[in-house]
mmCIF file of C-alpha atoms and ligand atoms in Angstrom:
data_model
loop_
_atom_site.group_PDB
_atom_site.id
_atom_site.type_symbol
_atom_site.label_atom_id
_atom_site.label_comp_id
_atom_site.label_asym_id
_atom_site.label_seq_id
_atom_site.Cartn_x
_atom_site.Cartn_y
_atom_site.Cartn_z
ATOM 1 C CA MET A 28 -55.158 -25.185 -96.114
ATOM 2 C CA THR A 29 -57.330 -24.586 -93.140
ATOM 3 C CA ILE A 30 -59.853 -27.326 -91.980
ATOM 4 C CA TYR A 31 -62.645 -26.104 -89.267
ATOM 5 C CA LEU A 32 -62.851 -29.000 -87.128
ATOM 6 C CA PHE A 33 -65.555 -28.601 -84.453
ATOM 7 C CA PHE A 34 -67.657 -31.999 -83.720
ATOM 8 C CA PRO A 35 -65.503 -34.444 -85.444
ATOM 9 C CA VAL A 36 -62.662 -34.516 -82.776
ATOM 10 C CA CYS A 37 -65.738 -35.520 -79.976
ATOM 11 C CA LEU A 38 -67.032 -38.032 -81.977
ATOM 12 C CA LYS A 39 -64.173 -40.181 -81.173
ATOM 13 C CA ALA A 40 -64.689 -43.289 -79.262
ATOM 14 C CA PRO A 41 -63.543 -42.440 -75.626
ATOM 15 C CA PRO A 42 -60.128 -43.996 -75.191
ATOM 16 C CA PRO A 43 -59.688 -46.919 -73.175
ATOM 17 C CA ARG A 44 -59.506 -46.002 -69.299
ATOM 18 C CA THR A 45 -59.173 -49.475 -67.574
ATOM 19 C CA HIS A 46 -55.470 -48.510 -66.530
ATOM 20 C CA VAL A 47 -55.734 -44.944 -65.611
ATOM 21 C CA PRO A 48 -57.396 -43.972 -62.060
ATOM 22 C CA PRO A 49 -60.040 -41.346 -62.032
ATOM 23 C CA ALA A 50 -58.877 -37.838 -60.725
ATOM 24 C CA ASP A 51 -59.983 -36.377 -57.272
ATOM 25 C CA PRO A 52 -63.834 -36.058 -57.453
ATOM 26 C CA ASP A 53 -63.645 -32.327 -57.029
ATOM 27 C CA SER A 54 -61.335 -31.966 -60.029
ATOM 28 C CA GLY A 55 -62.550 -32.066 -63.398
ATOM 29 C CA LEU A 56 -62.777 -30.467 -67.001
ATOM 30 C CA TYR A 57 -65.419 -28.792 -68.454
ATOM 31 C CA TYR A 58 -66.084 -28.309 -72.264
ATOM 32 C CA GLY A 59 -68.377 -24.665 -72.940
ATOM 33 C CA ASP A 60 -68.116 -20.901 -72.644
ATOM 34 C CA CYS A 61 -66.597 -20.270 -69.160
ATOM 35 C CA LEU A 62 -69.440 -17.601 -68.483
ATOM 36 C CA ARG A 63 -71.859 -20.377 -68.387
ATOM 37 C CA VAL A 64 -69.817 -22.985 -66.648
ATOM 38 C CA LEU A 65 -68.813 -20.504 -63.773
ATOM 39 C CA THR A 66 -72.127 -19.211 -63.161
ATOM 40 C CA ARG A 67 -74.079 -22.535 -63.357
ATOM 41 C CA GLU A 68 -71.410 -25.221 -62.504
ATOM 42 C CA ILE A 69 -69.333 -23.765 -59.897
ATOM 43 C CA ALA A 70 -70.469 -22.949 -56.466
ATOM 44 C CA PRO A 71 -69.897 -19.378 -55.416
ATOM 45 C CA GLY A 72 -67.018 -18.456 -53.170
ATOM 46 C CA SER A 73 -65.707 -22.004 -53.703
ATOM 47 C CA VAL A 74 -62.198 -21.478 -55.677
ATOM 48 C CA ASP A 75 -58.977 -20.363 -54.163
ATOM 49 C CA LEU A 76 -56.996 -19.647 -57.136
ATOM 50 C CA ILE A 77 -57.759 -18.426 -60.775
ATOM 51 C CA TYR A 78 -55.473 -18.211 -63.461
ATOM 52 C CA LEU A 79 -56.875 -17.197 -66.945
ATOM 53 C CA ASP A 80 -54.536 -17.020 -70.001
ATOM 54 C CA PRO A 81 -57.494 -15.847 -72.444
ATOM 55 C CA PRO A 82 -57.124 -14.338 -75.882
ATOM 56 C CA PHE A 83 -55.273 -11.073 -76.056
ATOM 57 C CA ASN A 84 -56.922 -9.446 -78.795
ATOM 58 C CA SER A 85 -54.255 -10.147 -81.078
ATOM 59 C CA LYS A 86 -56.281 -10.142 -83.852
ATOM 60 C CA ARG A 87 -55.192 -13.372 -84.974
ATOM 61 C CA ASP A 88 -56.706 -16.901 -85.635
ATOM 62 C CA TYR A 89 -54.730 -19.592 -84.210
ATOM 63 C CA ASN A 90 -54.380 -23.123 -85.588
ATOM 64 C CA ILE A 91 -52.665 -26.540 -84.810
ATOM 65 C CA PRO A 92 -51.059 -28.503 -87.393
ATOM 66 C CA LEU A 93 -52.616 -31.709 -88.681
ATOM 67 C CA GLY A 94 -49.815 -33.315 -90.743
ATOM 68 C CA GLY A 95 -48.508 -32.078 -94.195
ATOM 69 C CA LYS A 96 -50.296 -28.697 -94.884
ATOM 70 C CA ALA A 97 -53.414 -29.233 -93.214
ATOM 71 C CA GLN A 98 -54.451 -27.090 -90.283
ATOM 72 C CA ALA A 99 -57.076 -27.358 -87.750
ATOM 73 C CA SER A 100 -58.489 -23.916 -86.372
ATOM 74 C CA VAL A 101 -58.305 -24.055 -82.471
ATOM 75 C CA PHE A 102 -59.327 -20.506 -81.619
ATOM 76 C CA GLN A 103 -60.234 -16.819 -82.884
ATOM 77 C CA ASP A 104 -58.808 -13.520 -81.480
ATOM 78 C CA THR A 105 -60.617 -11.257 -83.461
ATOM 79 C CA TRP A 106 -63.694 -9.751 -82.200
ATOM 80 C CA VAL A 107 -66.836 -8.120 -83.189
ATOM 81 C CA TRP A 108 -70.062 -6.765 -81.199
ATOM 82 C CA SER A 109 -72.523 -9.419 -81.488
ATOM 83 C CA GLN A 110 -75.204 -11.419 -79.565
ATOM 84 C CA THR A 111 -72.400 -12.825 -77.188
ATOM 85 C CA GLN A 112 -71.345 -9.180 -76.149
ATOM 86 C CA GLU A 113 -74.972 -8.150 -75.615
ATOM 87 C CA GLU A 114 -75.470 -11.013 -73.250
ATOM 88 C CA SER A 115 -72.149 -10.207 -71.537
ATOM 89 C CA MET A 116 -73.585 -6.661 -70.693
ATOM 90 C CA GLU A 117 -76.908 -8.401 -69.630
ATOM 91 C CA PHE A 118 -74.904 -10.384 -67.236
ATOM 92 C CA LEU A 119 -73.094 -7.378 -65.874
ATOM 93 C CA ALA A 120 -76.147 -5.493 -65.177
ATOM 94 C CA ARG A 121 -76.889 -7.284 -62.236
ATOM 95 C CA GLU A 122 -74.305 -5.160 -60.320
ATOM 96 C CA PRO A 123 -75.229 -1.286 -61.563
ATOM 97 C CA VAL A 124 -72.012 0.276 -60.368
ATOM 98 C CA LEU A 125 -69.835 -2.081 -62.302
ATOM 99 C CA PHE A 126 -72.268 -1.763 -65.363
ATOM 100 C CA GLN A 127 -71.730 1.962 -65.384
ATOM 101 C CA GLN A 128 -68.106 1.508 -65.006
ATOM 102 C CA VAL A 129 -67.581 -0.944 -67.830
ATOM 103 C CA GLN A 130 -69.676 1.360 -70.034
ATOM 104 C CA LEU A 131 -67.344 4.459 -69.464
ATOM 105 C CA LEU A 132 -64.449 1.916 -70.361
ATOM 106 C CA LEU A 133 -66.100 0.856 -73.402
ATOM 107 C CA LYS A 134 -66.597 4.513 -74.711
ATOM 108 C CA PHE A 135 -63.233 5.354 -73.845
ATOM 109 C CA ALA A 136 -61.711 2.164 -75.532
ATOM 110 C CA GLY A 137 -64.007 3.053 -78.539
ATOM 111 C CA GLY A 138 -63.001 6.709 -78.495
ATOM 112 C CA GLY A 139 -65.691 8.306 -77.265
ATOM 113 C CA HIS A 140 -68.373 6.781 -79.454
ATOM 114 C CA VAL A 141 -71.172 4.293 -78.056
ATOM 115 C CA ALA A 142 -70.423 1.152 -77.305
ATOM 116 C CA GLY A 143 -71.583 -1.656 -80.146
ATOM 117 C CA GLY A 144 -68.627 -0.738 -82.506
ATOM 118 C CA GLY A 145 -65.065 -1.865 -82.536
ATOM 119 C CA GLY A 146 -63.162 -4.887 -81.831
ATOM 120 C CA LEU A 147 -61.598 -3.449 -78.482
ATOM 121 C CA GLU A 148 -65.027 -2.690 -76.974
ATOM 122 C CA ALA A 149 -66.269 -6.183 -77.897
ATOM 123 C CA TYR A 150 -63.160 -7.678 -76.500
ATOM 124 C CA LEU A 151 -63.716 -5.925 -72.935
ATOM 125 C CA ALA A 152 -67.279 -6.536 -73.008
ATOM 126 C CA TYR A 153 -66.575 -10.142 -73.069
ATOM 127 C CA MET A 154 -63.646 -10.152 -70.998
ATOM 128 C CA ALA A 155 -65.605 -7.791 -68.208
ATOM 129 C CA ALA A 156 -68.314 -10.429 -68.042
ATOM 130 C CA ARG A 157 -66.073 -13.240 -67.427
ATOM 131 C CA LEU A 158 -63.979 -11.666 -64.856
ATOM 132 C CA PHE A 159 -66.678 -10.601 -62.891
ATOM 133 C CA ALA A 160 -67.861 -14.224 -62.881
ATOM 134 C CA CYS A 161 -64.458 -15.056 -61.645
ATOM 135 C CA ARG A 162 -64.892 -13.030 -58.813
ATOM 136 C CA LEU A 163 -68.266 -14.634 -57.639
ATOM 137 C CA ALA A 164 -66.193 -17.915 -57.739
ATOM 138 C CA LEU A 165 -63.238 -17.110 -55.857
ATOM 139 C CA LYS A 166 -63.292 -17.485 -51.904
ATOM 140 C CA GLU A 167 -62.634 -14.500 -49.754
ATOM 141 C CA THR A 168 -59.053 -16.116 -49.338
ATOM 142 C CA GLY A 169 -58.299 -16.609 -53.011
ATOM 143 C CA SER A 170 -56.418 -14.769 -55.657
ATOM 144 C CA ILE A 171 -56.497 -14.645 -59.185
ATOM 145 C CA TYR A 172 -54.175 -13.733 -62.093
ATOM 146 C CA LEU A 173 -55.138 -12.482 -65.362
ATOM 147 C CA HIS A 174 -52.067 -13.234 -67.923
ATOM 148 C CA CYS A 175 -52.302 -10.445 -70.926
ATOM 149 C CA ASP A 176 -49.956 -8.742 -72.697
ATOM 150 C CA PRO A 177 -49.561 -4.881 -73.534
ATOM 151 C CA THR A 178 -52.151 -4.894 -76.227
ATOM 152 C CA ALA A 179 -55.038 -4.375 -73.894
ATOM 153 C CA GLY A 180 -53.280 -4.861 -70.378
ATOM 154 C CA HIS A 181 -53.857 -1.441 -69.352
ATOM 155 C CA TYR A 182 -57.382 -1.650 -70.242
ATOM 156 C CA LEU A 183 -58.008 -4.848 -68.355
ATOM 157 C CA LYS A 184 -55.953 -3.634 -65.638
ATOM 158 C CA LEU A 185 -58.765 -1.144 -65.278
ATOM 159 C CA LEU A 186 -61.189 -3.732 -65.440
ATOM 160 C CA MET A 187 -59.640 -5.592 -62.801
ATOM 161 C CA ASP A 188 -59.830 -2.413 -60.416
ATOM 162 C CA ALA A 189 -63.707 -2.203 -61.247
ATOM 163 C CA ILE A 190 -64.483 -5.789 -60.368
ATOM 164 C CA PHE A 191 -61.894 -6.400 -57.709
ATOM 165 C CA GLY A 192 -61.165 -3.063 -56.227
ATOM 166 C CA GLY A 193 -57.971 -1.396 -56.414
ATOM 167 C CA LYS A 194 -57.328 -2.117 -53.020
ATOM 168 C CA ASN A 195 -56.969 -5.354 -53.716
ATOM 169 C CA PHE A 196 -54.344 -5.413 -56.520
ATOM 170 C CA ILE A 197 -51.391 -7.827 -55.341
ATOM 171 C CA SER A 198 -48.641 -7.292 -58.070
ATOM 172 C CA GLN A 199 -48.369 -6.706 -61.895
ATOM 173 C CA ILE A 200 -46.067 -9.191 -62.865
ATOM 174 C CA VAL A 201 -43.564 -9.001 -65.937
ATOM 175 C CA TRP A 202 -43.023 -12.125 -67.590
ATOM 176 C CA ASN A 203 -40.093 -11.670 -69.861
ATOM 177 C CA TYR A 204 -40.164 -14.771 -71.865
ATOM 178 C CA GLY A 205 -37.007 -15.002 -73.724
ATOM 179 C CA THR A 206 -35.223 -14.161 -76.827
ATOM 180 C CA PRO A 207 -37.921 -12.564 -79.596
ATOM 181 C CA SER A 208 -37.645 -13.542 -83.033
ATOM 182 C CA GLY A 209 -39.720 -13.906 -86.146
ATOM 183 C CA GLY A 210 -42.856 -11.340 -86.249
ATOM 184 C CA ARG A 211 -42.203 -10.021 -82.794
ATOM 185 C CA ALA A 212 -38.718 -8.808 -84.100
ATOM 186 C CA SER A 213 -40.476 -6.648 -87.010
ATOM 187 C CA GLY A 214 -41.821 -3.065 -87.254
ATOM 188 C CA LYS A 215 -40.498 0.106 -86.347
ATOM 189 C CA LYS A 216 -40.545 -0.263 -82.324
ATOM 190 C CA PRO A 217 -38.490 -2.353 -79.527
ATOM 191 C CA VAL A 218 -38.682 -5.935 -80.009
ATOM 192 C CA LYS A 219 -42.047 -7.393 -77.595
ATOM 193 C CA SER A 220 -40.443 -9.691 -75.154
ATOM 194 C CA HIS A 221 -42.753 -9.611 -72.263
ATOM 195 C CA GLU A 222 -46.135 -10.649 -71.127
ATOM 196 C CA LEU A 223 -48.254 -9.580 -67.762
ATOM 197 C CA LEU A 224 -49.476 -11.257 -65.020
ATOM 198 C CA LEU A 225 -52.154 -8.851 -63.258
ATOM 199 C CA ALA A 226 -52.672 -10.394 -59.563
ATOM 200 C CA TYR A 227 -55.538 -9.390 -57.599
ATOM 201 C CA ALA A 228 -56.833 -11.067 -54.147
ATOM 202 C CA SER A 229 -60.462 -11.151 -53.404
ATOM 203 C CA ARG A 230 -59.464 -9.558 -49.859
ATOM 204 C CA TYR A 231 -56.051 -8.186 -49.802
ATOM 205 C CA GLY A 232 -54.159 -9.561 -46.615
ATOM 206 C CA LYS A 233 -56.790 -12.467 -46.017
ATOM 207 C CA HIS A 234 -55.273 -14.019 -49.542
ATOM 208 C CA THR A 235 -52.869 -16.893 -49.372
ATOM 209 C CA TYR A 236 -49.092 -16.151 -50.211
ATOM 210 C CA ASN A 237 -46.496 -18.328 -50.148
ATOM 211 C CA ARG A 238 -42.754 -16.574 -50.552
ATOM 212 C CA GLN A 239 -40.918 -18.301 -53.792
ATOM 213 C CA TYR A 240 -37.395 -17.683 -53.921
ATOM 214 C CA THR A 241 -35.330 -17.780 -57.375
ATOM 215 C CA PRO A 242 -31.535 -18.863 -56.773
ATOM 216 C CA TYR A 243 -28.744 -16.329 -56.283
ATOM 217 C CA SER A 244 -26.589 -15.423 -59.339
ATOM 218 C CA GLU A 245 -23.149 -16.523 -59.465
ATOM 219 C CA LYS A 246 -22.138 -12.766 -58.933
ATOM 220 C CA TYR A 247 -24.110 -12.316 -55.991
ATOM 221 C CA VAL A 248 -22.619 -15.377 -54.444
ATOM 222 C CA ASN A 249 -19.303 -14.331 -55.111
ATOM 223 C CA ASP A 250 -20.092 -10.579 -53.830
ATOM 224 C CA TRP A 251 -21.675 -11.679 -50.796
ATOM 225 C CA PHE A 252 -20.858 -15.126 -49.678
ATOM 226 C CA ARG A 253 -17.279 -14.568 -49.656
ATOM 227 C CA HIS A 254 -15.908 -16.677 -46.395
ATOM 228 C CA THR A 255 -15.442 -20.174 -45.978
ATOM 229 C CA ASP A 256 -15.499 -21.951 -43.146
ATOM 230 C CA GLU A 257 -13.484 -24.961 -41.521
ATOM 231 C CA ASP A 258 -15.614 -27.476 -43.361
ATOM 232 C CA GLY A 259 -15.334 -25.517 -46.738
ATOM 233 C CA ARG A 260 -18.880 -24.041 -46.363
ATOM 234 C CA ASN A 261 -19.491 -20.931 -47.985
ATOM 235 C CA TYR A 262 -20.994 -18.010 -45.597
ATOM 236 C CA ARG A 263 -21.679 -14.118 -45.023
ATOM 237 C CA THR A 264 -21.544 -12.423 -42.041
ATOM 238 C CA ARG A 265 -24.681 -10.473 -40.801
ATOM 239 C CA SER A 266 -25.406 -8.305 -37.593
ATOM 240 C CA ARG A 267 -28.462 -9.923 -35.658
ATOM 241 C CA ASN A 268 -29.564 -8.004 -32.409
ATOM 242 C CA GLY A 269 -26.205 -6.394 -32.089
ATOM 243 C CA ARG A 270 -24.357 -9.826 -32.742
ATOM 244 C CA ILE A 271 -22.310 -10.992 -35.690
ATOM 245 C CA VAL A 272 -23.938 -14.565 -37.053
ATOM 246 C CA ARG A 273 -22.991 -16.366 -40.106
ATOM 247 C CA GLN A 274 -25.447 -17.306 -43.052
ATOM 248 C CA TYR A 275 -24.639 -20.357 -44.740
ATOM 249 C CA LEU A 276 -25.110 -20.481 -48.434
ATOM 250 C CA ASP A 277 -26.614 -23.930 -48.366
ATOM 251 C CA GLU A 278 -29.094 -22.844 -45.679
ATOM 252 C CA SER A 279 -30.119 -19.666 -47.634
ATOM 253 C CA PRO A 280 -33.141 -20.078 -50.019
ATOM 254 C CA GLY A 281 -32.447 -17.407 -52.363
ATOM 255 C CA VAL A 282 -33.425 -14.255 -53.528
ATOM 256 C CA PRO A 283 -37.194 -13.407 -52.695
ATOM 257 C CA LEU A 284 -39.125 -13.599 -55.736
ATOM 258 C CA SER A 285 -39.703 -10.223 -57.648
ATOM 259 C CA ASN A 286 -42.395 -9.098 -59.862
ATOM 260 C CA THR A 287 -39.956 -9.496 -63.197
ATOM 261 C CA TRP A 288 -39.721 -12.811 -64.290
ATOM 262 C CA THR A 289 -36.740 -13.845 -66.449
ATOM 263 C CA ASP A 290 -35.757 -17.059 -65.459
ATOM 264 C CA ILE A 291 -38.661 -19.145 -67.414
ATOM 265 C CA MET A 292 -38.437 -19.216 -71.236
ATOM 266 C CA GLN A 293 -41.422 -19.381 -73.603
ATOM 267 C CA LEU A 294 -42.201 -22.669 -75.603
ATOM 268 C CA TYR A 295 -41.019 -22.208 -79.153
ATOM 269 C CA GLY A 296 -43.158 -22.508 -82.198
ATOM 270 C CA SER A 297 -45.241 -25.408 -82.337
ATOM 271 C CA ALA A 298 -44.391 -29.338 -82.272
ATOM 272 C CA GLY A 299 -44.764 -30.574 -85.932
ATOM 273 C CA TRP A 300 -44.100 -27.286 -87.666
ATOM 274 C CA PHE A 301 -40.625 -26.280 -86.196
ATOM 275 C CA PRO A 302 -38.117 -28.877 -84.642
ATOM 276 C CA THR A 303 -38.442 -28.233 -81.297
ATOM 277 C CA THR A 304 -36.504 -30.203 -78.176
ATOM 278 C CA GLN A 305 -38.988 -29.316 -75.700
ATOM 279 C CA LYS A 306 -40.498 -32.178 -74.482
ATOM 280 C CA GLU A 307 -43.556 -30.275 -72.966
ATOM 281 C CA ASN A 308 -44.149 -28.962 -76.109
ATOM 282 C CA LEU A 309 -47.878 -30.091 -77.458
ATOM 283 C CA GLY A 310 -48.180 -27.495 -80.398
ATOM 284 C CA TYR A 311 -51.290 -26.093 -78.923
ATOM 285 C CA PRO A 312 -50.866 -22.306 -79.809
ATOM 286 C CA THR A 313 -50.146 -20.167 -76.972
ATOM 287 C CA GLN A 314 -49.317 -23.139 -74.547
ATOM 288 C CA LYS A 315 -47.368 -21.731 -71.718
ATOM 289 C CA PRO A 316 -44.761 -23.223 -69.732
ATOM 290 C CA LEU A 317 -45.285 -25.545 -66.856
ATOM 291 C CA ALA A 318 -42.959 -23.757 -64.633
ATOM 292 C CA LEU A 319 -44.875 -20.549 -65.092
ATOM 293 C CA LEU A 320 -48.003 -22.285 -63.719
ATOM 294 C CA GLU A 321 -45.963 -24.286 -60.877
ATOM 295 C CA ARG A 322 -44.632 -20.852 -59.857
ATOM 296 C CA ILE A 323 -48.094 -19.312 -59.217
ATOM 297 C CA ILE A 324 -49.804 -22.025 -58.022
ATOM 298 C CA LYS A 325 -47.010 -22.736 -55.286
ATOM 299 C CA ALA A 326 -47.247 -19.097 -54.514
ATOM 300 C CA SER A 327 -50.946 -18.638 -54.408
ATOM 301 C CA SER A 328 -52.367 -22.071 -52.908
ATOM 302 C CA ASN A 329 -51.878 -24.808 -50.682
ATOM 303 C CA PRO A 330 -51.990 -28.620 -51.314
ATOM 304 C CA GLY A 331 -55.504 -29.389 -51.462
ATOM 305 C CA ASP A 332 -56.858 -26.262 -52.534
ATOM 306 C CA LEU A 333 -58.804 -25.614 -55.459
ATOM 307 C CA VAL A 334 -57.384 -24.231 -58.593
ATOM 308 C CA LEU A 335 -59.415 -23.001 -61.736
ATOM 309 C CA ASP A 336 -58.223 -22.118 -65.069
ATOM 310 C CA PRO A 337 -61.268 -20.942 -67.159
ATOM 311 C CA PHE A 338 -59.488 -20.510 -70.616
ATOM 312 C CA CYS A 339 -57.470 -23.876 -69.990
ATOM 313 C CA GLY A 340 -56.529 -24.401 -73.670
ATOM 314 C CA CYS A 341 -53.887 -27.661 -73.494
ATOM 315 C CA GLY A 342 -54.184 -27.487 -69.862
ATOM 316 C CA THR A 343 -51.023 -26.419 -68.452
ATOM 317 C CA ALA A 344 -52.550 -25.013 -65.176
ATOM 318 C CA VAL A 345 -54.404 -28.364 -64.558
ATOM 319 C CA GLU A 346 -51.152 -30.668 -64.963
ATOM 320 C CA ALA A 347 -49.034 -27.999 -62.807
ATOM 321 C CA ALA A 348 -52.193 -28.181 -60.152
ATOM 322 C CA GLN A 349 -52.535 -32.153 -60.186
ATOM 323 C CA LYS A 350 -48.539 -32.421 -59.798
ATOM 324 C CA LEU A 351 -48.624 -30.031 -56.950
ATOM 325 C CA GLY A 352 -51.368 -31.882 -55.123
ATOM 326 C CA ARG A 353 -54.023 -29.624 -55.671
ATOM 327 C CA ARG A 354 -57.840 -30.128 -56.899
ATOM 328 C CA TRP A 355 -58.485 -28.364 -60.174
ATOM 329 C CA ILE A 356 -60.884 -27.135 -63.049
ATOM 330 C CA GLY A 357 -60.281 -26.812 -66.433
ATOM 331 C CA ILE A 358 -62.779 -25.230 -68.947
ATOM 332 C CA ASP A 359 -62.408 -24.417 -72.477
ATOM 333 C CA VAL A 360 -64.762 -23.807 -75.355
ATOM 334 C CA GLU A 361 -62.979 -25.579 -77.896
ATOM 335 C CA PRO A 362 -63.584 -29.584 -77.792
ATOM 336 C CA LEU A 363 -60.213 -30.045 -79.303
ATOM 337 C CA ALA A 364 -58.670 -28.444 -76.235
ATOM 338 C CA VAL A 365 -60.902 -30.304 -73.858
ATOM 339 C CA ASP A 366 -59.688 -33.643 -75.887
ATOM 340 C CA LEU A 367 -56.020 -32.555 -75.443
ATOM 341 C CA MET A 368 -56.068 -31.756 -71.757
ATOM 342 C CA ALA A 369 -57.834 -35.392 -71.300
ATOM 343 C CA ARG A 370 -55.104 -36.922 -73.121
ATOM 344 C CA ARG A 371 -52.394 -34.796 -71.437
ATOM 345 C CA LEU A 372 -53.778 -35.437 -67.741
ATOM 346 C CA ARG A 373 -54.051 -39.401 -68.769
ATOM 347 C CA GLU A 374 -50.268 -39.608 -70.339
ATOM 348 C CA ARG A 375 -48.453 -36.910 -67.852
ATOM 349 C CA CYS A 376 -50.110 -37.446 -64.652
ATOM 350 C CA GLY A 377 -51.756 -41.025 -65.057
ATOM 351 C CA ILE A 378 -55.349 -39.949 -64.033
ATOM 352 C CA SER A 379 -58.505 -40.136 -65.843
ATOM 353 C CA PRO A 380 -60.541 -36.740 -65.832
ATOM 354 C CA ARG A 381 -64.149 -36.057 -65.411
ATOM 355 C CA ILE A 382 -65.259 -34.346 -68.285
ATOM 356 C CA SER A 383 -68.552 -32.276 -68.338
ATOM 357 C CA GLY A 384 -70.457 -30.977 -71.149
ATOM 358 C CA ILE A 385 -68.520 -32.622 -74.335
ATOM 359 C CA PRO A 386 -71.265 -32.739 -76.975
ATOM 360 C CA TYR A 387 -71.309 -36.208 -78.456
ATOM 361 C CA ASP A 388 -73.783 -35.479 -81.426
ATOM 362 C CA PHE A 389 -75.068 -32.331 -82.993
ATOM 363 C CA ASP A 390 -78.344 -31.987 -80.416
HETATM 364 C C1 SAM B 419 -54.496 -18.519 -74.983
HETATM 365 S S1 SAM B 419 -55.233 -19.730 -74.743
HETATM 366 C C2 SAM B 419 -54.636 -20.792 -73.283
HETATM 367 C C3 SAM B 419 -53.476 -21.259 -73.406
HETATM 368 C C4 SAM B 419 -53.215 -22.306 -72.114
HETATM 369 N N1 SAM B 419 -52.751 -21.277 -70.791
HETATM 370 C C5 SAM B 419 -52.280 -23.305 -72.120
HETATM 371 O O1 SAM B 419 -51.270 -22.953 -71.879
HETATM 372 O O2 SAM B 419 -52.602 -24.110 -73.146
HETATM 373 C C6 SAM B 419 -56.872 -19.538 -74.886
HETATM 374 C C7 SAM B 419 -58.012 -20.313 -74.775
HETATM 375 O O3 SAM B 419 -59.024 -19.804 -74.356
HETATM 376 C C8 SAM B 419 -60.036 -20.910 -75.075
HETATM 377 N N2 SAM B 419 -61.132 -19.823 -74.777
HETATM 378 C C9 SAM B 419 -61.620 -18.893 -75.619
HETATM 379 N N3 SAM B 419 -62.907 -18.290 -75.106
HETATM 380 C C10 SAM B 419 -63.551 -18.841 -73.912
HETATM 381 C C11 SAM B 419 -64.549 -19.044 -72.954
HETATM 382 N N4 SAM B 419 -65.449 -17.809 -73.462
HETATM 383 N N5 SAM B 419 -64.483 -20.009 -72.592
HETATM 384 C C12 SAM B 419 -63.745 -21.045 -72.504
HETATM 385 N N6 SAM B 419 -62.517 -21.067 -73.050
HETATM 386 C C13 SAM B 419 -62.545 -19.944 -73.882
HETATM 387 C C14 SAM B 419 -59.769 -20.800 -76.367
HETATM 388 O O4 SAM B 419 -60.185 -21.790 -76.755
HETATM 389 C C15 SAM B 419 -57.996 -21.172 -76.149
HETATM 390 O O5 SAM B 419 -57.882 -22.555 -76.079
#
């Protein structure tokens, strides 16, 4: 049984807030279509880092369990050309060159037919407008990470090139999320085990990048840090300016982060449906691990910077940003998601977020 929940979740009385302090005044949650929020509520050129994890064009609908067999529909990832796509194209028309590039891409995606037909075109038109709105919100020193998967990743990369400029491409990161099972292991093809992060700068070279490190593997340590000094510390020798120097293992930062991430596992199933030992799992479909967001935020922003997630789901990006001392903005079009994010921030970060735009009644 699927129950479509829209307003009931926001008609609840707001929870008592006396024991939780408010978040930083610059931080907040917005309910609504991110295209509207980005263009009406966010000052142009004000955001340091955008992470977005939009629907991937998976042709599925996503539900959360309500107990027993009942489910609530949270978001749909099936696409048809509608008024929303017309409005998206209208928004893009203010940038004529970009508009033409997007039209060309839509024709290509539609197999040469005029835009207006298939699901992929509808998806890309929707994404193009929202990615363009992200570009307008980013600072000159800012960067953006678009989370996607191989379903439409190749089209999205062309879109990102058109919107941000190919010369501002930072990296395509492959996130290998762990052991695939279930539906992912079916079909006459290799098992899907990764998603993609397309990272672009507003202006490459001006963007923030704090080098991150991952721990050395045991093999690496055994192969390279083979010497032990009189105090029992492991080291290797290196040649610097013609001199042999010691590099101690306990003073070494690790391996500089590459663009293939294999050390962060996905969250399994949904809390309430499958037994899970993962405490951070809130049961929101497509919830991403906190460690993934922490890595992105540490690499591409500094404390005090403003981090924005326009497709924020259950708020992984905003929890990570808050814990790392950044200001943050989370946007989602589902009241259920905004409700969950507010609860998450109260319970896990001890702050009461400012929420804008939540509809409290039908009008
Ligand atoms: C893949 S989920 C994000 C999950 C999130 N990264 C997390 O860790 O919980 C995508 C989210 O985008 C939201 N969404 C879809 N279209 C949107 C739009 N136009 N504006 C804002 N949010 C939107 C959906 O409601 C959904 O919560």
